[in-house]
Coordinates of C-alpha atoms and ligand atoms in Angstrom, one line a residue:
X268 CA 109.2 42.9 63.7
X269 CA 111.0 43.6 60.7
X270 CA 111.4 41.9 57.2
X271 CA 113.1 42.1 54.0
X272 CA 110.6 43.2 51.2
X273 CA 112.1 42.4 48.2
X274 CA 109.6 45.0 46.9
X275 CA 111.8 48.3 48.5
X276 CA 114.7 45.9 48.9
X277 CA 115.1 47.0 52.4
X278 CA 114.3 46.2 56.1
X279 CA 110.9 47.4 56.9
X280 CA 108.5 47.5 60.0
X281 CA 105.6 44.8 59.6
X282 CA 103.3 46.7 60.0
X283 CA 99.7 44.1 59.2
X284 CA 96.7 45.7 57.1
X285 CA 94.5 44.8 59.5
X286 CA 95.3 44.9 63.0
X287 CA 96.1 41.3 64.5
X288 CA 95.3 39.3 61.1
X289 CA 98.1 38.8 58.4
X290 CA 97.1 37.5 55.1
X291 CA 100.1 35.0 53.4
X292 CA 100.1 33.6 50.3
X293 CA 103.4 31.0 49.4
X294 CA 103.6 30.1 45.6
X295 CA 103.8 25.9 46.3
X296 CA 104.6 23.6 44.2
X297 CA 104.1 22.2 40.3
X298 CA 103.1 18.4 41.6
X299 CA 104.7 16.6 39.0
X300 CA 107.3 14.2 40.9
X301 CA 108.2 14.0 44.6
X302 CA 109.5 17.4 46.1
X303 CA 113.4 17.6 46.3
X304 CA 114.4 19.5 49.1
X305 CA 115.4 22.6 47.2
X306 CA 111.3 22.7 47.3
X307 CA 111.6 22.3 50.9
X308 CA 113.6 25.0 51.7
X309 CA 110.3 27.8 51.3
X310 CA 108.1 25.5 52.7
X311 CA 109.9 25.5 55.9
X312 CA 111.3 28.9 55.9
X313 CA 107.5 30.2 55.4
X314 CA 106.0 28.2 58.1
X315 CA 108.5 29.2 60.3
X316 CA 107.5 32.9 59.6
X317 CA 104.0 31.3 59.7
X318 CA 104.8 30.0 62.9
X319 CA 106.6 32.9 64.7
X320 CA 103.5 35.2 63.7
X321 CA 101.3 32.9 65.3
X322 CA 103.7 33.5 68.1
X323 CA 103.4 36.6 68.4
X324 CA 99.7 36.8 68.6
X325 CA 98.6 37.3 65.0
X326 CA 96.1 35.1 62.9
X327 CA 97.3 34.2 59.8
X328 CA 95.3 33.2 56.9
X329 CA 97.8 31.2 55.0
X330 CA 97.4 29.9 51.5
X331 CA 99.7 28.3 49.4
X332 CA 98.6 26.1 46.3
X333 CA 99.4 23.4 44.1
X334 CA 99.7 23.9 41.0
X335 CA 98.1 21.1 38.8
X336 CA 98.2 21.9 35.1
X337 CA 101.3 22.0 33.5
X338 CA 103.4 21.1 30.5
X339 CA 105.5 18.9 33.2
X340 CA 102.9 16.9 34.9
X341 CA 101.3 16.6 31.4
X342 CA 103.8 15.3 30.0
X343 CA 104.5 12.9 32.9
X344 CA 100.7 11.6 32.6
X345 CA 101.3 10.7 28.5
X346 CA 104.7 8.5 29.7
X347 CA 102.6 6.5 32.2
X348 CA 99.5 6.4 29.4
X349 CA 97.8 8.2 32.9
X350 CA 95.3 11.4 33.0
X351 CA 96.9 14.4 34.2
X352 CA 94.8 14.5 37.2
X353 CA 95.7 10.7 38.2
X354 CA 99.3 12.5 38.4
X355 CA 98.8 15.5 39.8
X356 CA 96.7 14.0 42.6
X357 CA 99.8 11.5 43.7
X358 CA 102.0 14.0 44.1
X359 CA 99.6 16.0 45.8
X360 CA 99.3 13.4 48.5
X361 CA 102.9 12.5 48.5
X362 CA 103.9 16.4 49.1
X363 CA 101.6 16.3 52.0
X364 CA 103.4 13.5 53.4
X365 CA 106.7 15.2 53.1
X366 CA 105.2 18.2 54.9
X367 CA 103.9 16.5 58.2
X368 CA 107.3 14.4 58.0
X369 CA 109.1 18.3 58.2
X370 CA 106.4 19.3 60.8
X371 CA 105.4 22.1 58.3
X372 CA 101.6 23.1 59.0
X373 CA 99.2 22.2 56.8
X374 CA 98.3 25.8 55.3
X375 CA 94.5 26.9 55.8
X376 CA 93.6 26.8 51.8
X377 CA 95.8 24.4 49.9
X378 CA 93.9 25.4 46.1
X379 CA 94.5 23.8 43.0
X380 CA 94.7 25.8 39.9
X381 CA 92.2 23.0 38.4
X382 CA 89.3 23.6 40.4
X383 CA 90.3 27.4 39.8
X384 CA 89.7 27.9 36.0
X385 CA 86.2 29.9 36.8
X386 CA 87.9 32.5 38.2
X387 CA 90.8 32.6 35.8
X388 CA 88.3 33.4 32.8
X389 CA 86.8 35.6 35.2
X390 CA 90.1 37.6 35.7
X391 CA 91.1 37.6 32.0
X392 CA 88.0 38.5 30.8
X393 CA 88.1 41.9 33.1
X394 CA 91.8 42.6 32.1
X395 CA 90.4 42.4 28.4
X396 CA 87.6 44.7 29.2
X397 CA 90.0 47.4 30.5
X398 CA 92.1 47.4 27.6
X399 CA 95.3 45.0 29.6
X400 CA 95.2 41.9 27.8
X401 CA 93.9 40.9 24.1
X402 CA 93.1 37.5 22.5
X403 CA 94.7 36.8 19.1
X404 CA 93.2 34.6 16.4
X405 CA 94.2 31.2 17.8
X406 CA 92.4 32.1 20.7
X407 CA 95.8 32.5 22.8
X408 CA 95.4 35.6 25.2
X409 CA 98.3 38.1 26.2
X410 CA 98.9 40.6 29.1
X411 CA 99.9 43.9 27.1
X412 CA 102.8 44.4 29.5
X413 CA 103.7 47.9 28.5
X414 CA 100.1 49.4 28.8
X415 CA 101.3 48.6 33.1
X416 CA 103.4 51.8 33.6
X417 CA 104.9 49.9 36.9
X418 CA 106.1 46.5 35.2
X419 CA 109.3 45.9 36.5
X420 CA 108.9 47.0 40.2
X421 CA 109.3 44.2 42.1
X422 CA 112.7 42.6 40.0
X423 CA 113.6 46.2 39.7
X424 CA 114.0 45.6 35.6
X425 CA 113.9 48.6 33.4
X426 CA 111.5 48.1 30.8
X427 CA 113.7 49.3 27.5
X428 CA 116.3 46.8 29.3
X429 CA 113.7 44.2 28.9
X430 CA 112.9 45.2 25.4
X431 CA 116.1 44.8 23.7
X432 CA 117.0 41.3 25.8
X433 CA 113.3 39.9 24.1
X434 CA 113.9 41.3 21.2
X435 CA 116.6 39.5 20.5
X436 CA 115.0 35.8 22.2
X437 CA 112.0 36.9 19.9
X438 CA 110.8 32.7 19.4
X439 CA 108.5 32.1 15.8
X440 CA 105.2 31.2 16.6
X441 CA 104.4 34.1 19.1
X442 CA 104.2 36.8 16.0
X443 CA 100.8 37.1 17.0
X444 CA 101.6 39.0 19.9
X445 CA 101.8 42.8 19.8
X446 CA 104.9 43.1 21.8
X447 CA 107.5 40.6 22.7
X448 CA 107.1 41.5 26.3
X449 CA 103.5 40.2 26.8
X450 CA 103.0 37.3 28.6
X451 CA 100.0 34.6 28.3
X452 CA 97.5 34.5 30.1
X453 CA 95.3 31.5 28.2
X454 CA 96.3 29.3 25.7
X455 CA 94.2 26.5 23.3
X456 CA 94.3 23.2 23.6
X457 CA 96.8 20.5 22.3
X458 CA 95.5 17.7 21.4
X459 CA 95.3 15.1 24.3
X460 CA 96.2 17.9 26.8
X461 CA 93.7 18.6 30.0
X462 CA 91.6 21.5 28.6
X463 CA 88.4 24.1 29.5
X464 CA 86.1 26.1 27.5
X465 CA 86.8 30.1 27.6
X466 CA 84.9 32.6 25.4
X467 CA 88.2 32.8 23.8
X468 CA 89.1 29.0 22.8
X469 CA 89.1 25.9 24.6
X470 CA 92.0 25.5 26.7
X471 CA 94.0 26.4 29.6
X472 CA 95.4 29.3 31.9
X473 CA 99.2 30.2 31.9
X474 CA 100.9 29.8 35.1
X475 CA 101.0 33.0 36.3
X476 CA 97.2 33.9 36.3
X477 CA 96.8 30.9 39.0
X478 CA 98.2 32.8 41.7
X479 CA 96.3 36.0 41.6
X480 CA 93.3 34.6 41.2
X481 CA 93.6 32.0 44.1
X482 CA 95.6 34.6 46.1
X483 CA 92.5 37.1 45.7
X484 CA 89.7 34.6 46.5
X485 CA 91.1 33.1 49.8
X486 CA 92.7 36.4 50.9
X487 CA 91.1 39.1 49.1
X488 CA 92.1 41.9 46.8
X489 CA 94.8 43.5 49.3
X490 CA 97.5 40.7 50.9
X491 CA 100.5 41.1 53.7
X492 CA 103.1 38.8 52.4
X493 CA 103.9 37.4 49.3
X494 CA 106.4 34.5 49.3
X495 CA 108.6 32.0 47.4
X496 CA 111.7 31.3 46.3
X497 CA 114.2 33.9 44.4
X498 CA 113.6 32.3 40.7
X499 CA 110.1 33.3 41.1
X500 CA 110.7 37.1 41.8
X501 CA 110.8 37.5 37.6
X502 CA 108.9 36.5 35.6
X503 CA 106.1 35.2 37.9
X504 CA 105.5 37.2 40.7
X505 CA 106.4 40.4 38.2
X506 CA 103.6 38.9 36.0
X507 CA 101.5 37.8 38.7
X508 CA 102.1 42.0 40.2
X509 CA 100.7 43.3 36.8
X510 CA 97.7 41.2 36.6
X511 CA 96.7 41.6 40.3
X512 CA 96.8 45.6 39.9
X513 CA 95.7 45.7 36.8
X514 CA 92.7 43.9 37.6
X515 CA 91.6 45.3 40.9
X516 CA 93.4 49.0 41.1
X517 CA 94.8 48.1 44.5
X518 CA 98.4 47.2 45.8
X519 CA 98.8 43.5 45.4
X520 CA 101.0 42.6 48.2
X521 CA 102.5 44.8 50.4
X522 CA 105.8 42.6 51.6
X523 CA 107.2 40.2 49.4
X524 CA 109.7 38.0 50.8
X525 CA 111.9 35.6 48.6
X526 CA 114.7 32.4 50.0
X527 CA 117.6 32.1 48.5
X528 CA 118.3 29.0 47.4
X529 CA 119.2 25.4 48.1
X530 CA 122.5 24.4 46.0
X531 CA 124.3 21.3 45.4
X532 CA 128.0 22.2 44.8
X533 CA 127.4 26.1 44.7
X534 CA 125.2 25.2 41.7
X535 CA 120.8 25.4 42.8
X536 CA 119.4 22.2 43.2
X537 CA 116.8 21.8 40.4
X538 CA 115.0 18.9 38.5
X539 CA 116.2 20.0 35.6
X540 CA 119.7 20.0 36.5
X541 CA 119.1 16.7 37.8
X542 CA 121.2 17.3 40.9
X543 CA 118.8 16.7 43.7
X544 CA 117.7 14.6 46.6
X545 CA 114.1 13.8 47.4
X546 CA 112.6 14.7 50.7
X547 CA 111.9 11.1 51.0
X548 CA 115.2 9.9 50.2
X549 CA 116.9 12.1 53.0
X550 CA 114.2 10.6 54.9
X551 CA 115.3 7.5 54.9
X552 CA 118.7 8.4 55.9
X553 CA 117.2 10.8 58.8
X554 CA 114.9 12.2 60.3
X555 CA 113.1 14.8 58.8
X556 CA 113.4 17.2 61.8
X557 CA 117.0 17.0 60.5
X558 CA 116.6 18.8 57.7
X559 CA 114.2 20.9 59.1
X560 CA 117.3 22.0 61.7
X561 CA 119.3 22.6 58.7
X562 CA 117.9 24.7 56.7
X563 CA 116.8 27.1 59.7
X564 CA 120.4 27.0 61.0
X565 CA 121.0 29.6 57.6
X566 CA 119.2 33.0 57.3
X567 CA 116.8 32.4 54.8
X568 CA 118.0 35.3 52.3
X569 CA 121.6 33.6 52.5
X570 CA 122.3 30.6 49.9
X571 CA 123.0 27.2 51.6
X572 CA 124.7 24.5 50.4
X573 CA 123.9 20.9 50.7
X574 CA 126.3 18.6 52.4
X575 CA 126.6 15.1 54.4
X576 CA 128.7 17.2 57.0
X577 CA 126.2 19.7 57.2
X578 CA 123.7 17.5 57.8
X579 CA 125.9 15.2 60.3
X580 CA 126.5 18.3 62.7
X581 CA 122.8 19.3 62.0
X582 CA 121.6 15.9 63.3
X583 CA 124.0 16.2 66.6
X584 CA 122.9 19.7 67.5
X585 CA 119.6 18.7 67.5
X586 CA 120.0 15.6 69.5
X587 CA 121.5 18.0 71.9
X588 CA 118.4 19.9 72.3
X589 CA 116.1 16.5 72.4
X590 CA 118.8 14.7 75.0
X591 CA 118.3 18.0 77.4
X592 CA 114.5 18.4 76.9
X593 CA 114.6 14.8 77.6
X594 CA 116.3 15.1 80.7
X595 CA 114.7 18.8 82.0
X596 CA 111.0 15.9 82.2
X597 CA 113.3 13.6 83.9
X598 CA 114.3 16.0 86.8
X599 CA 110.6 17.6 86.5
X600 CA 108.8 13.8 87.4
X601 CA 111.7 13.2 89.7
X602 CA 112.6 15.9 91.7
X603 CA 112.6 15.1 95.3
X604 CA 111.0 18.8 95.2
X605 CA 107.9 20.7 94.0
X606 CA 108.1 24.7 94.9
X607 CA 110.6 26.6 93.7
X608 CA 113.7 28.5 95.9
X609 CA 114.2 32.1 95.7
X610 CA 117.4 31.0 93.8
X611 CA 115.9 29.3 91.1
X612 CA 113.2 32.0 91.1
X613 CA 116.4 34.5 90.0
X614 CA 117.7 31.9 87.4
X615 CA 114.2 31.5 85.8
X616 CA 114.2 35.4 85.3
X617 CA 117.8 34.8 83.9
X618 CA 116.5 32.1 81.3
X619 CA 113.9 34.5 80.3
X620 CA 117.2 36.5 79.0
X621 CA 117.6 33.8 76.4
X622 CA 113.9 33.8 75.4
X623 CA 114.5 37.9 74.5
X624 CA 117.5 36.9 72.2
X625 CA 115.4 34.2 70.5
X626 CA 112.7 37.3 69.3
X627 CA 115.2 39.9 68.4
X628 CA 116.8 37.3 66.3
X629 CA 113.3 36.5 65.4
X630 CA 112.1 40.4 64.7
X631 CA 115.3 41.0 62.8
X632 CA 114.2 39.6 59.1
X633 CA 113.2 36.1 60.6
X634 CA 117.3 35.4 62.2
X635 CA 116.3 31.4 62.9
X636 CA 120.4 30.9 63.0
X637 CA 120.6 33.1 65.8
X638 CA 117.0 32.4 67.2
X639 CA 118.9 28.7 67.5
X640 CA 121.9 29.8 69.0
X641 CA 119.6 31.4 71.7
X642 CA 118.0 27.8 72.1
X643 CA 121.4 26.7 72.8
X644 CA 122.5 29.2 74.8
X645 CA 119.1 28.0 76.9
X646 CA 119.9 24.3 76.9
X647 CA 123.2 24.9 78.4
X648 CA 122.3 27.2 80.8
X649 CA 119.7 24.2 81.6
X650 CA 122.5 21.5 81.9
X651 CA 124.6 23.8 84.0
X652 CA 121.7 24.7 86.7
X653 CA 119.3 22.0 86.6
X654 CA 120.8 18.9 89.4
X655 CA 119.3 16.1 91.2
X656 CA 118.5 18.8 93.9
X657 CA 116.6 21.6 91.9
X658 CA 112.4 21.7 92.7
X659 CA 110.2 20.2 90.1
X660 CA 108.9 23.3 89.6
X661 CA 111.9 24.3 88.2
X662 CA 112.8 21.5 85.7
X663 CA 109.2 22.2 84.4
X664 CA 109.7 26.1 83.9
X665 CA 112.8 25.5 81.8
X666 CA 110.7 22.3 80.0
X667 CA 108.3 24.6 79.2
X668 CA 110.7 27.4 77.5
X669 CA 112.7 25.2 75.7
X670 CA 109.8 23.5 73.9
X671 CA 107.8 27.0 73.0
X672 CA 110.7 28.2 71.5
X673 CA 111.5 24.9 69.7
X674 CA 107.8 24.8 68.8
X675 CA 108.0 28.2 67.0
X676 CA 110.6 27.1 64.5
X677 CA 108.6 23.8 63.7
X678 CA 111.0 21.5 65.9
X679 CA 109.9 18.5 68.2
X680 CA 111.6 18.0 70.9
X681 CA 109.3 15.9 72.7
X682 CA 109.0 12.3 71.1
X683 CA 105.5 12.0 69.8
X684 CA 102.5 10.5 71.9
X685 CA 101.3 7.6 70.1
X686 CA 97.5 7.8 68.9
X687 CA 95.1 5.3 69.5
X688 CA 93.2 3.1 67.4
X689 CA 89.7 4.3 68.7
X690 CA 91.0 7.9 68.4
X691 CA 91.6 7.1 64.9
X692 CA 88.3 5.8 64.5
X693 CA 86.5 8.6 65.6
X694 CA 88.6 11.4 63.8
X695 CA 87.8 8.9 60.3
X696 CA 83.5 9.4 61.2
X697 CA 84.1 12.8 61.8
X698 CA 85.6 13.2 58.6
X699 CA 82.9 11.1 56.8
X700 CA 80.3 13.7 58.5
X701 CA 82.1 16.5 57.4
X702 CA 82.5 15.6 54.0
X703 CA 78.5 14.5 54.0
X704 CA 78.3 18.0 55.1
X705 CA 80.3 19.4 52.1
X706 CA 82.5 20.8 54.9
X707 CA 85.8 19.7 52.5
X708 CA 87.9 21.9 54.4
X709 CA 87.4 20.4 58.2
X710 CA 87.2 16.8 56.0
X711 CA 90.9 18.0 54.5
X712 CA 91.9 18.9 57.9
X713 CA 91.3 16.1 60.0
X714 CA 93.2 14.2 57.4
X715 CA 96.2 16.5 57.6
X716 CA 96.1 16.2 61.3
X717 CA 96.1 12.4 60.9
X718 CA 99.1 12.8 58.5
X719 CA 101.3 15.1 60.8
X720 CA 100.5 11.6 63.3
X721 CA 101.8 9.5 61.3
X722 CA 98.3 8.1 59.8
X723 CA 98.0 8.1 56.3
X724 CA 93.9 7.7 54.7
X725 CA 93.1 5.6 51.7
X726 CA 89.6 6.1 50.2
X727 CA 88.2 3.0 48.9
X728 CA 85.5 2.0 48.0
X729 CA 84.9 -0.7 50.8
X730 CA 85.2 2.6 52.8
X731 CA 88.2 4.7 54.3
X732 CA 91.3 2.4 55.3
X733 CA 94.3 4.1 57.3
X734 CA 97.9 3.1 58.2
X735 CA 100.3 4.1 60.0
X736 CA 103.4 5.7 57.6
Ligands
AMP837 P1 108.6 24.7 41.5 O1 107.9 23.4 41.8 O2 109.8 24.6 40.7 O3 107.6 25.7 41.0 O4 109.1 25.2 42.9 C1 108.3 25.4 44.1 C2 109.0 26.3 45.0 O5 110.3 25.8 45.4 C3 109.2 27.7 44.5 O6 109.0 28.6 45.5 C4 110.7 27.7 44.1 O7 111.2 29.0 44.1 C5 111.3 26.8 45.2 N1 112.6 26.2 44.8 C6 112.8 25.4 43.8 N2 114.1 25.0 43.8 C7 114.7 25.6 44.8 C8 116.0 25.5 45.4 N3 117.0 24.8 44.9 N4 116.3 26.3 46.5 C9 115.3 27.0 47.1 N5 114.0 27.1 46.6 C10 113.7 26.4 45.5
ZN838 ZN1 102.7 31.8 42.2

């Protein structure tokens, strides 16, 4: 299997630091408003790599966080006259929504930079013992970016460049800092802003610090892949580089893999810009395995542009795989026979041709546009040699194919099973015993796995109520 590392900026081997395991971390989102679907696009991409490593026998330990302090969700909270938290935590649960409506797996440690901050001081404290960072008189503290002889790596940014472009964006009110380059890692409080004490001043990390301390703790010192999108590649995950090492005297991450983005109009789809759709807006328009089909019908490293047409042929190319998956069960409960002919024996073999294509697309930098024009090549080699006379046996083995590959890039093509009331219930006092238990994460599961049913939990305090969404 090989993948772009942004790192080398070439092609390499994957090659796991520990034999069958791969440890992931995916920068997620600032929970501020709903996610547009320029947020989307790593979220799907990366579970699809998630998915396709699962696939392939590894376990991956996945984390990706959410980060909860900000100026942006801060400033949201004082226009509602809200806490920040009261924010942060609706977009949390609305972002998890969007995820089971794209089929994207919850990820095994969603942290939040709030319930982080220990480790933060932790972190900056041992970067000011060893000479990287230094607090100023306010209490801010900076990374000294040139004492890291590396800085730079990742982007590929020459430091001198970097110098002279600062120098000249040099902003008042940082004068405290020793070089324009440094970066902060903990600022003081503003009044009416969410804030902690520190030995330094009471108030709260920078952005960057959140990921290496959340990416160490779940995953340890040493990590596989690194992910995001492209914007994050500098400053953050430079920053985020020259804290990790700096800290710990290992390699950070040894692959990091970056999307390209989602435009609008050759133009990136942002908040700022104002030129974006919701996930739940294109949700009620369509489905949100729609999407899903759209963004992997692009290579991930490719820009993709957002379009009604787009979406249009994405929607019929997928009802294309759903109508044949639909009618391969057909001919499977139907079939007037069970065992297999020596003919169809010779045309399963042949199908397994297309399942080949689908991982050398797959091993080739994550291909999902041609791992799906494999799954087409499959469903019409399906229509073609599956009639009212083939065995049961047959319809099933092709059944089978066409959902495990589908499965691997996140898509249903099976409608959903509906879930019972009772099983409901008992997945609800499971949770309740869990949590008793302090056992948040299997309590946070179950209530994913709810989600990705279509069963949305409210806490209340008559007890947990649940609907279906
Ligand atoms: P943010 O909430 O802005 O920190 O973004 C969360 C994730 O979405 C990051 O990995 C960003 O790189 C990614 N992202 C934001 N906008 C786009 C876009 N238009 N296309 C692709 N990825 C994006
Ligand atoms: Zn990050």
């Amino acid at each position: 299997m090989k993948l772009f590392n942004t790192l080398t900026r070439r092609k390499e081997e994957f090659v796991p630091l520990e034999e069958g395991k791969v440890r992931m971390y995916v920068c997620g989102p600032t929970v501020y408003n709903l996610i547009h679907i320029g947020n989307a696009r790593p979220m799907i991409v990366f579970d699809t790599v998630r998915r396709y490593m699962e696939y392939k026998g590894y376990e991956v330990n996945y984390v990706s966080n959410f980060t909860d302090v900000d100026d942006k969700i801060i400033k949201k909270a004082i226009e509602e006259g809200v806490g920040a938290e009261e924010v942060s935590n609706r977009y949390i649960e609305e972002c998890r929504k969007d995820m089971a409506g794209m089929n994207v797996k919850p990820a095994t440690t969603h942290p939040q930079a709030t319930q982080e901050i220990e480790g933060m001081i932790e972190m900056i404290q041992t970067l000011i013992d060893k000479g990287y960072a230094y607090a100023v008189a306010d209490g801010t503290v900076y990374f000294r970016v040139k004492k890291f002889k590396e800085y730079g790596k990742l982007s590929h940014k020459n430091l001198d460049d970097l110098q002279s472009g600062f120098r000249a964006l040099k902003v008042s009110g940082e004068d405290q800092k020793e070089d324009p380059l440094d970066f902060v890692l903990w600022k003081p409080k503003k009044e009416g802003e969410p804030s902690w004490p520190s030995p330094w001043c009471d108030g709260r990390p920078g952005w960057h610090i959140e990921c290496s301390v959340m990416s160490k703790k779940y995953l340890g010192e040493e990590i596989d892949i690194h992910a995001g999108g492209e914007d994050l590649v500098f400053p953050h995950h430079e920053n985020e580089i020259a804290q990790s090492e700096c800290c710990n005297g290992k390699i950070f991450a040894k692959y990091w893999m970056h999307n390209a983005f989602l435009n609008i109009d050759n133009r990136k789809m942002s908040k700022s810009l104002g030129n974006f759709f919701t996930v739940r807006e294109i949700s009620e328009q369509y489905d949100l395995q729609v999407l899903r089909f759209f963004m992997l019908n692009a290579h991930y490293r490719s820009p993709l542009n957002f379009s009604a047409e787009l979406m249009e042929s994405s929607k019929n190319a997928l009802e294309r795989i759903v109508e044949a998956a639909a009618r391969l069960k057909d001919r499977k409960e139907a079939a007037k026979a069970e065992k297999l002919t020596e003919a169809e024996k010779a045309l399963l073999t042949e199908a397994g041709g297309y399942v080949v294509k689908f991982e050398e697309a797959m091993d080739d930098d994550f291909n999902t546009a041609d791992a799906l024009a494999a799954v087409f090549e499959l469903v019409k080699f399906a229509n073609t040699n599956v009639t009212e006379e083939s065995s049961g046996e047959f319809a099933a083995g092709l059944f089978d194919l066409l959902v495990k590959l589908c499965d691997v890039l996140g898509l249903i093509v099976e409608k959903k099973e509906e879930i019972l009331d009772k099983d409901i219930e008992d997945l609800i006092s499971e949770r309740q015993a869990a949590r008793k238990a302090k056992n948040f994460a299997r309590a946070d599961e179950i209530r994913d796995e709810l989600l990705a049913k279509g069963i949305e939990l409210k806490d209340t305090r008559e007890g947990v109520k649940w609907k279906r969404v």
